[in-house]
Coordinates of C-alpha atoms (C1' of nucleotides) in Angstrom, one line a residue:
Chain D
M3 CA -8.8 -11.5 -20.9
R4 CA -9.6 -7.5 -20.9
E5 CA -12.6 -8.4 -23.5
I6 CA -14.7 -9.9 -21.5
R7 CA -14.5 -7.0 -18.6
A8 CA -14.9 -3.8 -21.3
K9 CA -17.7 -5.7 -22.6
L10 CA -19.3 -6.4 -19.9
N11 CA -18.7 -2.8 -18.1
D12 CA -20.2 -1.8 -22.0
I13 CA -23.1 -3.8 -20.8
A14 CA -23.6 -2.2 -17.6
K15 CA -23.5 1.3 -18.3
R16 CA -25.9 0.9 -21.0
R17 CA -28.3 -1.4 -19.4
G18 CA -28.4 0.1 -15.8
I19 CA -26.3 -2.5 -14.1
F20 CA -23.5 -0.6 -12.9
W21 CA -21.5 2.2 -13.0
N22 CA -18.7 5.2 -11.7
S23 CA -20.5 7.4 -9.6
Y24 CA -20.6 11.2 -9.7
D25 CA -20.1 10.7 -14.2
I26 CA -21.7 13.8 -14.5
Y27 CA -18.3 15.6 -12.8
G28 CA -15.6 13.6 -14.0
G29 CA -16.1 10.7 -11.6
V30 CA -14.6 9.8 -8.6
G31 CA -12.6 6.9 -8.5
G32 CA -13.4 4.3 -5.5
F33 CA -17.3 4.6 -6.3
Y34 CA -19.8 2.9 -7.9
D35 CA -23.8 3.8 -8.4
Y36 CA -26.0 0.4 -9.0
G37 CA -28.4 1.0 -11.9
P38 CA -32.3 -0.3 -12.3
V39 CA -30.9 -3.5 -13.5
G40 CA -27.7 -4.4 -10.6
S41 CA -29.4 -2.4 -7.7
L42 CA -32.2 -5.8 -8.1
M43 CA -29.4 -8.1 -8.7
K44 CA -27.9 -7.3 -5.8
K45 CA -30.4 -7.2 -3.6
N46 CA -32.2 -10.5 -4.8
L47 CA -27.9 -12.0 -3.7
L48 CA -28.7 -10.6 -0.1
D49 CA -31.6 -12.3 -0.4
I50 CA -30.5 -15.8 -0.9
W51 CA -27.7 -15.4 1.6
L52 CA -30.2 -14.1 4.4
E53 CA -31.7 -17.3 3.2
E54 CA -28.6 -19.5 3.2
F55 CA -26.6 -17.9 6.3
V56 CA -28.7 -16.3 8.3
Y57 CA -32.5 -18.3 8.3
K58 CA -31.0 -22.0 7.8
D59 CA -29.0 -21.4 10.5
G60 CA -31.1 -20.0 13.0
L61 CA -28.8 -16.4 13.6
F62 CA -29.8 -13.2 14.4
L63 CA -29.6 -10.2 12.1
I64 CA -27.9 -6.6 13.5
D65 CA -28.3 -3.7 11.7
A66 CA -25.2 -1.2 13.5
P67 CA -24.7 2.5 12.6
A68 CA -21.4 3.0 9.5
I69 CA -19.8 5.5 12.1
G70 CA -18.7 5.0 15.2
P71 CA -16.9 7.2 17.8
E72 CA -13.4 6.8 17.8
I73 CA -12.3 4.6 21.0
V74 CA -14.5 1.9 19.3
Y75 CA -11.7 2.6 16.4
R76 CA -9.0 3.0 19.0
A77 CA -10.1 -0.3 20.3
S78 CA -10.4 -2.9 17.3
G79 CA -6.7 -1.6 17.2
H80 CA -8.0 -0.5 13.4
L81 CA -6.7 3.1 14.0
E82 CA -3.2 1.7 14.7
K83 CA -2.9 -1.3 12.1
F84 CA -4.9 1.0 9.5
T85 CA -2.5 4.0 9.6
D86 CA 0.4 4.7 7.1
Y87 CA 3.5 6.9 7.5
M88 CA 5.1 7.6 4.5
V89 CA 8.1 9.6 2.8
R90 CA 7.7 10.4 -0.5
C91 CA 11.7 11.1 -1.9
K92 CA 12.4 14.6 -3.1
S93 CA 14.3 13.3 -6.0
C94 CA 12.4 10.0 -8.0
G95 CA 8.6 11.2 -6.2
H96 CA 9.1 7.2 -5.0
A97 CA 7.1 6.8 -1.7
F98 CA 8.0 4.4 1.1
R99 CA 6.5 3.4 4.2
T100 CA 8.3 4.1 7.0
D101 CA 8.3 1.2 9.3
E102 CA 10.4 -0.3 6.1
L103 CA 13.2 1.8 6.1
I104 CA 13.3 2.2 9.5
K105 CA 13.6 -1.4 10.3
D106 CA 16.1 -2.0 11.2
Y107 CA 17.0 1.2 12.8
V108 CA 14.6 0.8 15.8
E109 CA 12.7 -2.4 18.0
F110 CA 10.0 -1.1 17.5
P111 CA 9.4 0.5 14.3
D112 CA 4.8 0.8 14.8
A113 CA 5.1 1.9 18.0
L114 CA 7.1 5.6 17.1
G115 CA 5.0 8.9 16.2
P116 CA 6.0 10.9 12.9
E117 CA 8.6 13.4 14.8
E118 CA 10.2 10.8 15.7
I119 CA 10.2 8.9 12.5
E120 CA 11.0 11.7 10.9
K121 CA 14.5 12.2 14.1
V122 CA 15.0 8.3 13.7
I123 CA 15.5 9.3 9.6
R124 CA 17.4 12.1 10.1
D125 CA 19.7 10.6 13.0
H126 CA 21.0 7.5 10.5
G127 CA 20.5 9.4 7.5
I128 CA 18.7 7.1 5.6
V129 CA 17.9 8.3 2.9
C130 CA 16.0 7.1 -0.7
P131 CA 16.2 3.0 -1.5
D132 CA 15.7 3.2 -5.3
C133 CA 17.5 6.2 -6.0
G134 CA 19.6 8.1 -3.6
G135 CA 17.7 11.2 -2.6
E136 CA 16.6 13.0 -0.1
L137 CA 13.6 12.0 1.5
G138 CA 11.0 14.3 2.9
E139 CA 8.2 14.8 5.4
V140 CA 6.7 11.9 7.1
E141 CA 3.0 12.3 5.7
E142 CA -0.2 11.0 7.5
F143 CA -2.5 8.5 5.2
H144 CA -5.2 6.9 7.2
L145 CA -7.3 3.5 5.3
M146 CA -10.1 4.7 7.1
F147 CA -12.2 8.1 5.6
S148 CA -12.8 10.1 9.5
T149 CA -15.5 12.7 9.6
R150 CA -17.1 14.6 13.1
I151 CA -19.6 13.2 15.4
G152 CA -21.5 16.7 16.8
L153 CA -19.0 19.2 17.1
D154 CA -16.1 17.5 18.1
K155 CA -15.5 14.4 18.8
I156 CA -13.8 12.4 15.9
G157 CA -15.7 10.4 14.4
F158 CA -14.7 6.7 11.8
L159 CA -17.0 5.8 9.0
R160 CA -16.5 1.8 9.8
P161 CA -13.5 -0.6 7.9
E162 CA -16.2 -3.5 8.6
T163 CA -18.8 -4.0 9.8
A164 CA -17.5 -6.7 12.7
Q165 CA -16.8 -3.8 15.1
G166 CA -20.7 -2.6 15.6
I167 CA -21.9 -6.5 16.5
F168 CA -18.8 -7.2 19.0
V169 CA -20.1 -4.0 21.0
N170 CA -23.4 -5.4 21.5
F171 CA -21.9 -8.9 22.5
P172 CA -23.6 -8.5 26.4
T173 CA -26.7 -7.5 25.1
L174 CA -26.8 -10.1 22.6
Y175 CA -25.2 -13.4 24.4
R176 CA -28.5 -12.2 27.3
I177 CA -31.5 -11.5 24.4
N178 CA -30.1 -15.0 23.0
R179 CA -30.2 -16.5 27.0
E180 CA -26.7 -16.6 27.4
K181 CA -26.1 -19.8 25.4
L182 CA -22.9 -20.5 22.6
P183 CA -22.8 -21.1 20.0
M184 CA -24.5 -17.5 18.7
G185 CA -24.0 -16.3 15.9
V186 CA -25.0 -12.6 14.7
A187 CA -24.9 -11.5 11.0
Q188 CA -25.4 -8.1 9.8
I189 CA -26.0 -6.7 6.1
G190 CA -24.6 -3.4 5.2
R191 CA -21.5 -0.9 4.1
G192 CA -18.2 -0.7 4.8
Y193 CA -15.9 2.2 4.1
R194 CA -11.9 2.2 3.1
N195 CA -10.0 4.8 1.9
E196 CA -7.9 3.2 -0.7
I197 CA -5.0 4.9 -2.2
S198 CA -5.7 4.2 -5.1
P199 CA -8.3 1.9 -6.2
R200 CA -8.2 0.4 -10.1
Q201 CA -10.2 -2.3 -10.1
G202 CA -13.1 -1.2 -10.9
V203 CA -15.9 -3.0 -8.7
I204 CA -13.7 -5.2 -7.5
R205 CA -12.4 -2.8 -5.0
Q206 CA -14.2 0.0 -3.9
R207 CA -13.9 3.2 -1.5
E208 CA -17.5 2.1 -0.2
F209 CA -18.6 -2.1 -0.4
Q210 CA -21.1 -4.2 -0.2
M211 CA -20.5 -6.2 3.3
A212 CA -22.4 -8.8 4.5
E213 CA -20.8 -10.2 7.6
I214 CA -21.1 -13.2 9.9
E215 CA -20.0 -13.3 14.0
L216 CA -20.3 -16.4 15.6
F217 CA -19.0 -16.4 19.4
V218 CA -17.8 -20.0 20.3
D219 CA -16.4 -21.3 23.5
P220 CA -13.2 -22.8 22.5
E221 CA -13.3 -25.5 24.9
D222 CA -16.6 -26.9 23.5
K223 CA -15.6 -29.8 21.7
F224 CA -16.6 -29.0 18.1
N225 CA -19.5 -31.2 17.2
E226 CA -18.2 -33.2 13.7
D227 CA -21.8 -34.4 12.1
M228 CA -22.0 -29.9 11.6
I229 CA -19.5 -31.4 8.3
E230 CA -21.0 -32.7 5.4
D231 CA -18.8 -34.1 3.0
Y232 CA -18.2 -32.1 0.3
P233 CA -15.2 -31.7 -1.2
L234 CA -13.3 -28.5 -1.0
P235 CA -10.7 -26.9 -3.3
L236 CA -7.5 -26.2 -1.4
L237 CA -4.3 -24.3 -0.9
T238 CA -2.6 -24.2 2.1
M239 CA -0.2 -21.8 3.2
N240 CA 2.3 -24.4 1.6
G241 CA 1.3 -23.0 -1.3
E242 CA -0.1 -26.7 -2.0
N243 CA -3.4 -27.2 -4.3
I244 CA -5.8 -29.6 -2.9
K245 CA -8.7 -31.5 -3.2
I246 CA -10.6 -32.9 -0.3
S247 CA -12.9 -33.9 1.3
A248 CA -14.5 -31.5 4.3
K249 CA -14.3 -34.6 6.3
E250 CA -11.3 -35.8 5.8
A251 CA -10.0 -31.9 6.5
Y252 CA -11.3 -31.8 9.4
K253 CA -9.9 -35.3 10.9
S254 CA -6.1 -34.1 9.4
G255 CA -6.0 -31.0 11.2
L256 CA -5.4 -28.5 8.6
V257 CA -8.3 -26.6 9.1
D258 CA -11.3 -25.7 12.2
G259 CA -13.9 -27.1 12.1
Y260 CA -16.3 -24.0 12.1
I261 CA -14.7 -22.8 9.3
L262 CA -15.0 -25.7 7.6
Y263 CA -18.3 -25.6 8.7
Y264 CA -18.4 -22.9 6.3
M265 CA -17.3 -23.5 3.5
V266 CA -19.5 -26.3 2.5
K267 CA -21.8 -23.8 3.1
I268 CA -20.6 -21.3 1.0
M269 CA -19.7 -24.0 -1.7
K270 CA -23.4 -24.8 -2.0
F271 CA -23.8 -21.0 -1.9
M272 CA -22.3 -19.9 -4.6
E273 CA -24.3 -23.1 -6.4
R274 CA -27.1 -21.3 -6.2
I275 CA -26.3 -18.1 -7.0
G276 CA -24.3 -19.3 -10.3
V277 CA -20.7 -19.2 -9.3
D278 CA -18.6 -21.7 -11.5
T279 CA -17.5 -23.5 -8.8
S280 CA -15.0 -24.8 -10.6
K281 CA -13.7 -21.8 -10.2
V282 CA -13.6 -21.0 -6.2
R283 CA -10.8 -22.5 -4.5
F284 CA -9.7 -21.1 -1.0
R285 CA -6.7 -19.9 0.4
Q286 CA -4.9 -20.1 3.6
H287 CA -3.6 -16.8 4.5
H288 CA 0.4 -16.5 5.4
R289 CA 1.0 -16.2 8.8
E290 CA 2.3 -12.6 8.0
E291 CA -0.7 -11.8 6.2
L292 CA -2.7 -12.5 8.5
A293 CA -5.1 -9.0 9.4
H294 CA -4.0 -7.5 12.6
Y295 CA -7.7 -9.3 14.8
S296 CA -6.3 -13.2 12.4
K297 CA -5.2 -16.3 13.8
D298 CA -5.6 -18.5 11.1
T299 CA -7.8 -17.3 7.7
W300 CA -8.6 -19.1 4.5
D301 CA -10.0 -16.5 1.8
C302 CA -12.9 -17.4 -0.6
E303 CA -11.5 -17.0 -4.1
V304 CA -12.9 -16.5 -7.5
L305 CA -11.4 -17.0 -10.7
I306 CA -11.9 -14.0 -13.7
S307 CA -10.8 -12.2 -15.9
R308 CA -8.2 -10.6 -13.5
G309 CA -6.6 -13.7 -11.8
W310 CA -7.8 -15.1 -8.0
V311 CA -10.1 -13.0 -6.7
E312 CA -10.9 -12.4 -3.5
V313 CA -14.8 -12.7 -2.4
L314 CA -14.6 -13.6 0.9
G315 CA -12.6 -14.3 3.9
I316 CA -13.0 -16.8 7.0
S317 CA -10.9 -15.6 9.7
Y318 CA -10.0 -17.3 13.1
R319 CA -10.8 -13.8 15.0
G320 CA -10.1 -15.3 18.3
A321 CA -10.6 -13.6 21.8
Y322 CA -9.1 -10.5 20.2
D323 CA -11.9 -8.0 19.9
L324 CA -13.8 -8.8 22.5
E325 CA -10.9 -8.7 24.7
H326 CA -10.2 -5.3 23.6
H327 CA -14.0 -4.0 23.7
M328 CA -14.0 -5.4 27.4
R329 CA -10.1 -3.5 28.4
Y330 CA -11.2 0.3 26.2
S331 CA -14.3 0.5 27.8
G332 CA -14.7 -1.3 31.0
V333 CA -17.7 -3.7 30.6
D334 CA -16.9 -7.3 31.1
M335 CA -17.1 -8.8 28.0
R336 CA -17.3 -13.0 29.1
A337 CA -19.7 -15.3 28.7
F338 CA -20.6 -17.6 31.7
R339 CA -19.6 -21.6 31.6
K340 CA -21.2 -23.6 33.8
F341 CA -18.9 -26.8 35.2
K342 CA -20.0 -30.5 34.9
E343 CA -19.6 -30.5 38.3
P344 CA -19.9 -27.5 41.0
K345 CA -15.9 -27.1 42.3
K346 CA -14.6 -26.2 45.4
V347 CA -11.4 -24.6 45.5
R348 CA -9.8 -23.1 47.8
R349 CA -8.0 -19.2 47.9
S350 CA -7.6 -16.0 49.2
R351 CA -9.8 -13.8 48.6
V352 CA -8.5 -9.6 48.8
I353 CA -10.6 -7.9 50.7
P354 CA -9.8 -4.0 50.8
R355 CA -10.0 -2.1 53.5
M356 CA -12.5 0.6 52.4
E357 CA -11.5 3.3 55.7
I358 CA -7.8 3.3 54.1
L359 CA -8.4 3.7 50.7
G360 CA -11.2 5.7 50.8
P361 CA -9.0 9.3 52.3
M362 CA -6.0 7.9 49.8
F363 CA -7.7 7.4 47.0
K364 CA -10.9 9.8 47.0
G365 CA -12.8 9.1 44.2
N366 CA -10.9 6.2 42.3
A367 CA -11.4 4.1 45.4
M368 CA -14.2 2.2 44.2
K369 CA -12.2 1.3 40.9
I370 CA -9.3 0.6 43.2
A371 CA -11.1 -1.9 45.4
Q372 CA -13.0 -3.0 42.9
Q373 CA -10.0 -4.5 41.1
M374 CA -8.2 -5.5 43.7
E375 CA -10.7 -8.2 44.9
E376 CA -9.8 -10.2 41.7
M377 CA -6.5 -10.6 42.7
E378 CA -5.1 -13.7 44.1
I379 CA -2.5 -12.5 46.0
E380 CA 0.0 -15.6 46.9
G381 CA 3.0 -15.8 49.4
E382 CA 3.4 -12.4 51.4
K383 CA 1.4 -9.2 51.6
K384 CA 3.3 -6.8 49.7
E385 CA 2.4 -3.2 48.0
L386 CA 0.1 -3.8 45.0
K387 CA -0.2 -1.6 41.7
I388 CA -3.5 -0.4 40.1
E389 CA -4.1 1.0 37.0
V390 CA -7.3 2.6 36.6
N391 CA -8.3 5.4 33.7
G392 CA -4.6 3.9 32.2
K393 CA -3.4 5.8 35.5
T394 CA -0.7 3.5 38.3
Y395 CA -1.4 3.6 41.8
E396 CA 0.6 2.1 44.6
V397 CA -1.7 0.7 47.2
P398 CA 0.6 0.1 50.5
S399 CA -0.2 -3.1 51.7
E400 CA -1.8 -2.3 55.3
A401 CA -4.2 -1.8 53.2
Y402 CA -6.6 -4.4 52.7
D403 CA -6.6 -8.0 54.5
V404 CA -6.1 -11.2 52.9
V405 CA -8.9 -14.4 54.0
D406 CA -8.1 -17.6 52.7
E407 CA -11.4 -19.2 52.4
E408 CA -12.6 -22.3 50.7
V409 CA -15.8 -21.6 48.0
T410 CA -18.0 -23.6 45.0
L411 CA -17.6 -22.6 41.9
A412 CA -20.6 -22.8 40.1
G413 CA -18.7 -22.0 36.4
E414 CA -16.3 -19.7 34.5
R415 CA -16.0 -16.8 33.3
F416 CA -14.3 -16.4 30.0
I417 CA -14.1 -14.6 26.5
P418 CA -15.6 -16.0 23.4
H419 CA -14.1 -17.1 20.8
V420 CA -15.1 -15.4 17.2
V421 CA -15.2 -17.4 13.8
E422 CA -16.1 -14.8 11.2
P423 CA -17.3 -15.3 7.5
S424 CA -17.5 -12.0 5.5
F425 CA -18.6 -11.6 2.3
G426 CA -17.5 -8.3 -0.5
I427 CA -21.1 -8.4 -2.1
D428 CA -19.9 -6.9 -5.0
R429 CA -17.1 -9.0 -5.7
I430 CA -19.4 -12.2 -5.6
L431 CA -22.3 -10.0 -7.8
Y432 CA -19.5 -9.5 -10.1
S433 CA -18.0 -13.4 -10.4
I434 CA -21.5 -14.0 -10.9
L435 CA -21.9 -11.2 -14.2
E436 CA -18.4 -12.9 -15.5
H437 CA -18.8 -16.5 -14.9
S438 CA -22.4 -16.0 -17.1
F439 CA -21.2 -13.9 -19.8
Y440 CA -21.0 -15.6 -23.1
E441 CA -21.5 -15.0 -26.8
R442 CA -23.9 -16.7 -28.7
E443 CA -21.7 -18.8 -31.1
D444 CA -23.7 -18.1 -34.1
S445 CA -24.8 -14.0 -33.9
G446 CA -22.5 -13.5 -31.1
Y447 CA -25.1 -11.9 -29.6
K448 CA -24.0 -11.1 -25.2
V449 CA -25.8 -12.7 -23.0
L450 CA -25.7 -13.1 -19.4
R451 CA -27.2 -16.3 -18.0
I452 CA -27.6 -15.9 -14.4
K453 CA -29.5 -17.8 -12.2
P454 CA -32.9 -16.9 -12.7
E455 CA -33.7 -15.9 -8.6
I456 CA -30.6 -13.4 -9.0
A457 CA -31.4 -11.9 -12.8
A458 CA -33.3 -8.5 -12.2
I459 CA -36.0 -9.0 -14.1
K460 CA -38.5 -12.3 -14.7
A461 CA -40.2 -11.9 -18.1
G462 CA -40.3 -9.9 -21.1
V463 CA -43.7 -10.2 -22.3
F464 CA -43.9 -9.5 -26.2
P465 CA -46.5 -8.8 -28.9
L466 CA -45.2 -10.5 -31.5
M467 CA -46.6 -7.4 -33.5
A468 CA -48.5 -3.8 -31.6
K469 CA -51.2 -4.0 -33.2
D470 CA -54.1 -6.2 -34.2
G471 CA -55.1 -6.3 -30.0
M472 CA -52.1 -7.8 -29.9
D473 CA -50.3 -4.9 -27.9
S474 CA -53.3 -4.6 -25.4
K475 CA -53.4 -8.6 -24.2
A476 CA -49.6 -8.6 -23.9
R477 CA -49.9 -5.2 -21.9
E478 CA -53.0 -7.8 -19.8
I479 CA -50.9 -10.5 -18.9
M480 CA -48.0 -8.3 -17.8
K481 CA -50.1 -6.6 -14.8
T482 CA -51.3 -10.1 -14.5
L483 CA -47.5 -11.6 -13.6
R484 CA -46.2 -7.9 -12.0
E485 CA -49.4 -8.4 -9.6
R486 CA -48.6 -12.1 -8.3
G487 CA -45.4 -10.7 -7.9
I488 CA -43.2 -11.4 -10.8
N489 CA -40.8 -9.1 -11.8
A490 CA -41.9 -8.4 -15.8
Y491 CA -42.1 -6.0 -19.1
Y492 CA -43.4 -5.1 -21.5
D493 CA -41.7 -4.5 -25.1
E494 CA -43.5 -3.7 -28.4
S495 CA -40.2 -2.1 -29.7
G496 CA -38.6 -3.4 -32.7
S497 CA -38.4 -6.8 -34.4
I498 CA -39.5 -9.9 -31.7
G499 CA -35.6 -10.6 -32.6
R500 CA -34.4 -7.3 -31.3
R501 CA -36.3 -7.6 -27.8
Y502 CA -35.6 -11.4 -27.3
A503 CA -31.7 -10.2 -27.8
R504 CA -32.3 -6.7 -25.8
A505 CA -33.3 -9.4 -22.4
D506 CA -31.2 -11.6 -23.0
E507 CA -28.1 -9.1 -22.9
I508 CA -29.6 -8.4 -18.7
G509 CA -31.0 -12.2 -18.5
V510 CA -34.3 -12.2 -18.1
P511 CA -34.3 -15.7 -18.0
F512 CA -37.9 -15.7 -19.7
C513 CA -40.1 -14.1 -23.0
I514 CA -43.6 -13.7 -23.0
T515 CA -45.0 -13.7 -26.7
I516 CA -48.5 -13.2 -27.6
D517 CA -48.8 -14.3 -31.5
Y518 CA -52.1 -14.2 -33.5
Q519 CA -52.5 -17.7 -32.1
T520 CA -53.0 -15.8 -28.7
L521 CA -56.0 -14.4 -29.5
K522 CA -57.4 -17.4 -30.4
D523 CA -57.0 -20.1 -27.8
S524 CA -55.3 -17.7 -25.2
T525 CA -52.1 -19.7 -25.3
V526 CA -48.9 -18.1 -25.7
T527 CA -44.6 -19.2 -25.8
I528 CA -42.8 -19.0 -23.3
R529 CA -38.9 -18.8 -24.6
E530 CA -36.3 -19.9 -22.3
R531 CA -33.0 -17.8 -22.6
D532 CA -30.1 -19.9 -22.5
S533 CA -31.9 -22.8 -25.1
T534 CA -33.8 -20.2 -26.6
E535 CA -36.4 -23.5 -26.8
Q536 CA -39.8 -21.9 -27.1
K537 CA -42.4 -24.0 -26.1
R538 CA -47.1 -22.9 -26.1
I539 CA -48.9 -22.9 -22.9
S540 CA -52.3 -21.3 -21.6
I541 CA -52.4 -18.1 -20.5
T542 CA -53.8 -19.6 -17.0
E543 CA -51.4 -21.4 -15.3
L544 CA -48.6 -18.8 -16.8
P545 CA -48.0 -17.3 -13.6
D546 CA -47.6 -20.4 -11.5
M547 CA -45.1 -22.3 -14.3
L548 CA -43.2 -18.4 -14.3
D549 CA -43.2 -18.9 -10.5
S550 CA -41.8 -22.5 -10.2
L551 CA -39.6 -21.5 -13.0
I552 CA -37.5 -18.9 -11.8
K553 CA -37.6 -20.7 -7.5
G554 CA -35.7 -23.3 -9.7
K555 CA -38.9 -25.9 -8.3
L556 CA -39.0 -26.5 -12.4
E557 CA -36.8 -27.2 -15.1
F558 CA -38.1 -26.0 -18.3
S559 CA -37.7 -29.4 -20.7
E560 CA -40.4 -30.7 -18.0
I561 CA -43.0 -27.9 -19.4
Chain Q
rG3 C1' 1.5 8.6 -4.9
rC4 C1' 5.3 8.7 -9.0
rA5 C1' 6.2 7.0 -14.5
rG6 C1' 3.9 6.5 -19.1
rG7 C1' -0.7 5.8 -21.9
rC8 C1' -5.8 7.7 -23.0
rG9 C1' -10.2 10.7 -22.5
rU10 C1' -14.3 13.0 -29.0
rA11 C1' -23.3 11.8 -28.7
rG12 C1' -25.4 6.1 -24.5
rU13 C1' -20.9 2.9 -27.1
rG14 C1' -17.0 2.0 -30.3
rU15 C1' -14.7 4.8 -32.6
rA16 C1' -12.6 8.8 -36.6
rG17 C1' -10.3 13.9 -36.7
rU18 C1' -5.4 16.0 -32.8
rC19 C1' 0.9 15.5 -35.2
rU20 C1' 0.1 20.0 -39.5
rG21 C1' -5.6 24.5 -35.0
rG22 C1' -10.1 26.7 -39.7
rC23 C1' -18.6 24.3 -40.1
rA24 C1' -17.0 17.0 -35.6
rG25 C1' -17.9 12.7 -38.9
rC26 C1' -19.0 7.4 -38.9
rA27 C1' -21.1 2.6 -37.6
rC28 C1' -23.6 0.6 -33.7
rA29 C1' -27.6 1.6 -29.9
rA30 C1' -31.9 4.3 -28.8
rG31 C1' -37.2 7.0 -29.8
rG32 C1' -41.3 8.1 -33.7
rG33 C1' -43.0 6.0 -38.1
rC34 C1' -43.8 2.2 -43.1
rC35 C1' -42.7 -2.9 -43.6
rU36 C1' -42.7 -7.8 -40.6
rU37 C1' -46.7 -13.9 -38.7
rC38 C1' -40.9 -16.0 -33.4
rC39 C1' -34.7 -14.4 -32.6
rA40 C1' -30.3 -7.4 -33.7
rA41 C1' -34.2 -7.6 -41.0
rG42 C1' -35.3 -3.1 -44.5
rC43 C1' -36.5 1.9 -45.3
rC44 C1' -38.0 7.4 -43.6
rC45 C1' -37.2 11.0 -39.8
rU46 C1' -35.5 12.7 -34.7
rU47 C1' -32.6 12.4 -30.4
rA48 C1' -27.7 13.4 -28.5
rG49 C1' -20.9 14.6 -28.3
rC50 C1' -14.8 16.9 -27.9
rC51 C1' -13.2 14.7 -19.4
rC52 C1' -13.5 19.9 -15.9
rG53 C1' -11.1 25.4 -15.6
rG54 C1' -7.6 28.1 -17.1
rG55 C1' -4.1 30.5 -20.6
rU56 C1' -2.4 31.5 -26.1
rU57 C1' -4.7 32.3 -31.2
rC58 C1' -9.1 36.7 -35.1
rA59 C1' -10.1 31.0 -34.5
rA60 C1' -8.5 25.8 -29.6
rA61 C1' -11.4 18.7 -29.7
rU62 C1' -5.9 20.1 -32.3
rC63 C1' -1.8 24.0 -28.8
rC64 C1' 0.7 25.1 -24.0
rC65 C1' -0.9 24.7 -18.2
rG66 C1' -3.9 22.8 -13.9
rG67 C1' -7.4 19.3 -12.4
rC68 C1' -9.9 14.7 -12.9
rG69 C1' -11.1 10.3 -14.3
rC70 C1' -9.8 5.5 -16.9
rC71 C1' -5.7 1.7 -18.6
rU72 C1' -0.2 -0.9 -17.9
rG73 C1' 3.5 -0.3 -14.0
rC74 C1' 5.9 0.6 -9.3
rA75 C1' 4.2 1.4 -4.5
rC76 C1' -0.3 0.6 -1.5
rC77 C1' -4.3 -2.5 0.0
rA78 C1' -7.3 -8.3 0.2

RNA sequence: GCAGGCGUAGUGUAGUCUGGCAGCACAAGGGCCUUCCAAGCCCUUAGCCCGGGUUCAAAUCCCGGCGCCUGCACCA
């Protein structure tokens, strides 16, 4: 199994798919460059992603910055959850997460700062669980890269692109003319300062993401017709491996409707881009491994040489993110849901008496009054506790009146729920590479059997020999193809077989060869990568035919 | 981050123990030959991970760093 990785890495570096970054300085772990071939493959993959997930479903696409101010990641919960406190044993050197060490002594280990944690360790005489040695100082470890915005503002590099969408919800909701469901996609890089990223392109510190946030009204009934009948390989929370049709999975309530909708789309996407769908499954997260924002998550895993690897996740994030941004920013992140019939409601409304509040709270009076107006008072008037900017103010009962009134409500406000399919593009591309790699049985030559749509270069144009005008004819044909928008290249070096082999290694699906017959009757041979079969066609029909072959509208066997 | 192993042309490796001109194969570039799947012949390019130390002399020994692999821990 490691062999395929070694062979692939060899081709990747030699032929320009990817390699470890900053090579001349010894390389830096967790960072990879895509070369001339790999970049085009990734670009083609992202184009198909856009087509399948954005254009076909009419989603929005946005492009937000990678750097965000501290408050955004405080609100999202990443700052807290992505920071671990660790201690290292002074004698054996093993590292431990402090929350694990102190959880038996403290009720909320996550709530403590480094000094408090150290105190707990000292007070309870906690020692190294492995060797009993003395523990060192508490160290903080951030999984987020931090930087500086301007002179002294702290900024973080996004660990996911999602927050760039959430913070824009009110604007996007308006642009969508206040309708749900609303899907917003974003393609961008995410950054995580992994402690030891040692799985090649599978675990990078800077990686390509493509994410969708689907905002839905949790009270809307899911439209069952959206789910196509498609067999899905599921690995449930209980460890059960089942093959179940999407419709059945919906009826049994095993998986949320929207998540199922995406599962089916993802299976078809995998098929189109050339991931072996017999090596794909959806694995449900256990409750304890759910991310801090998620209620239910299904990972899409692909079987490669390293075992089952998560290439994307579909999370049910509920109202978590919008709720938090609403609380931290004070901006209303809610959507409006109209009642079928307007409702008449009796309610008691608070009317603040500004002449009392004004002198009492000065500049904060307006904000306090605003909050009071949203409160429901039942029974006796009493002192109110109002929180503004993190401070609590006590408002005496004489500072407001309560009026009973009957109002007609057209609808209500609510925080939309979010379903998030989040794609790790690098991992998907790597899966494609592993699944399409093979060695020819007779010769042992290496071939990347990647889909023509994904292939970086679509056609090689070779003169049988670089003489007698075959070379200039070949250059001419290459130029025609390039002008037609087909990425072609010319190669005259070495024997024809060698050139085919070079093309096979980077997955060039079609090779055009110009021979002596071409000079007589203007026909060329076209060779298909996987079968190595050749057919003879006229130069005039070549560009159209190649275009159809690449787009999958024409099979090579049909020529 | 810890422990162990490893790091030599683009790639794969020999040489390291026992310090003394860095070698081989493939790939790549040029030429000859060649009428369709890495053929052959000639030529060429190109390397000791980085830094320090020991030594007359370091790829080789020592120290530090970086990177890769395996395990632990961490992570999805």
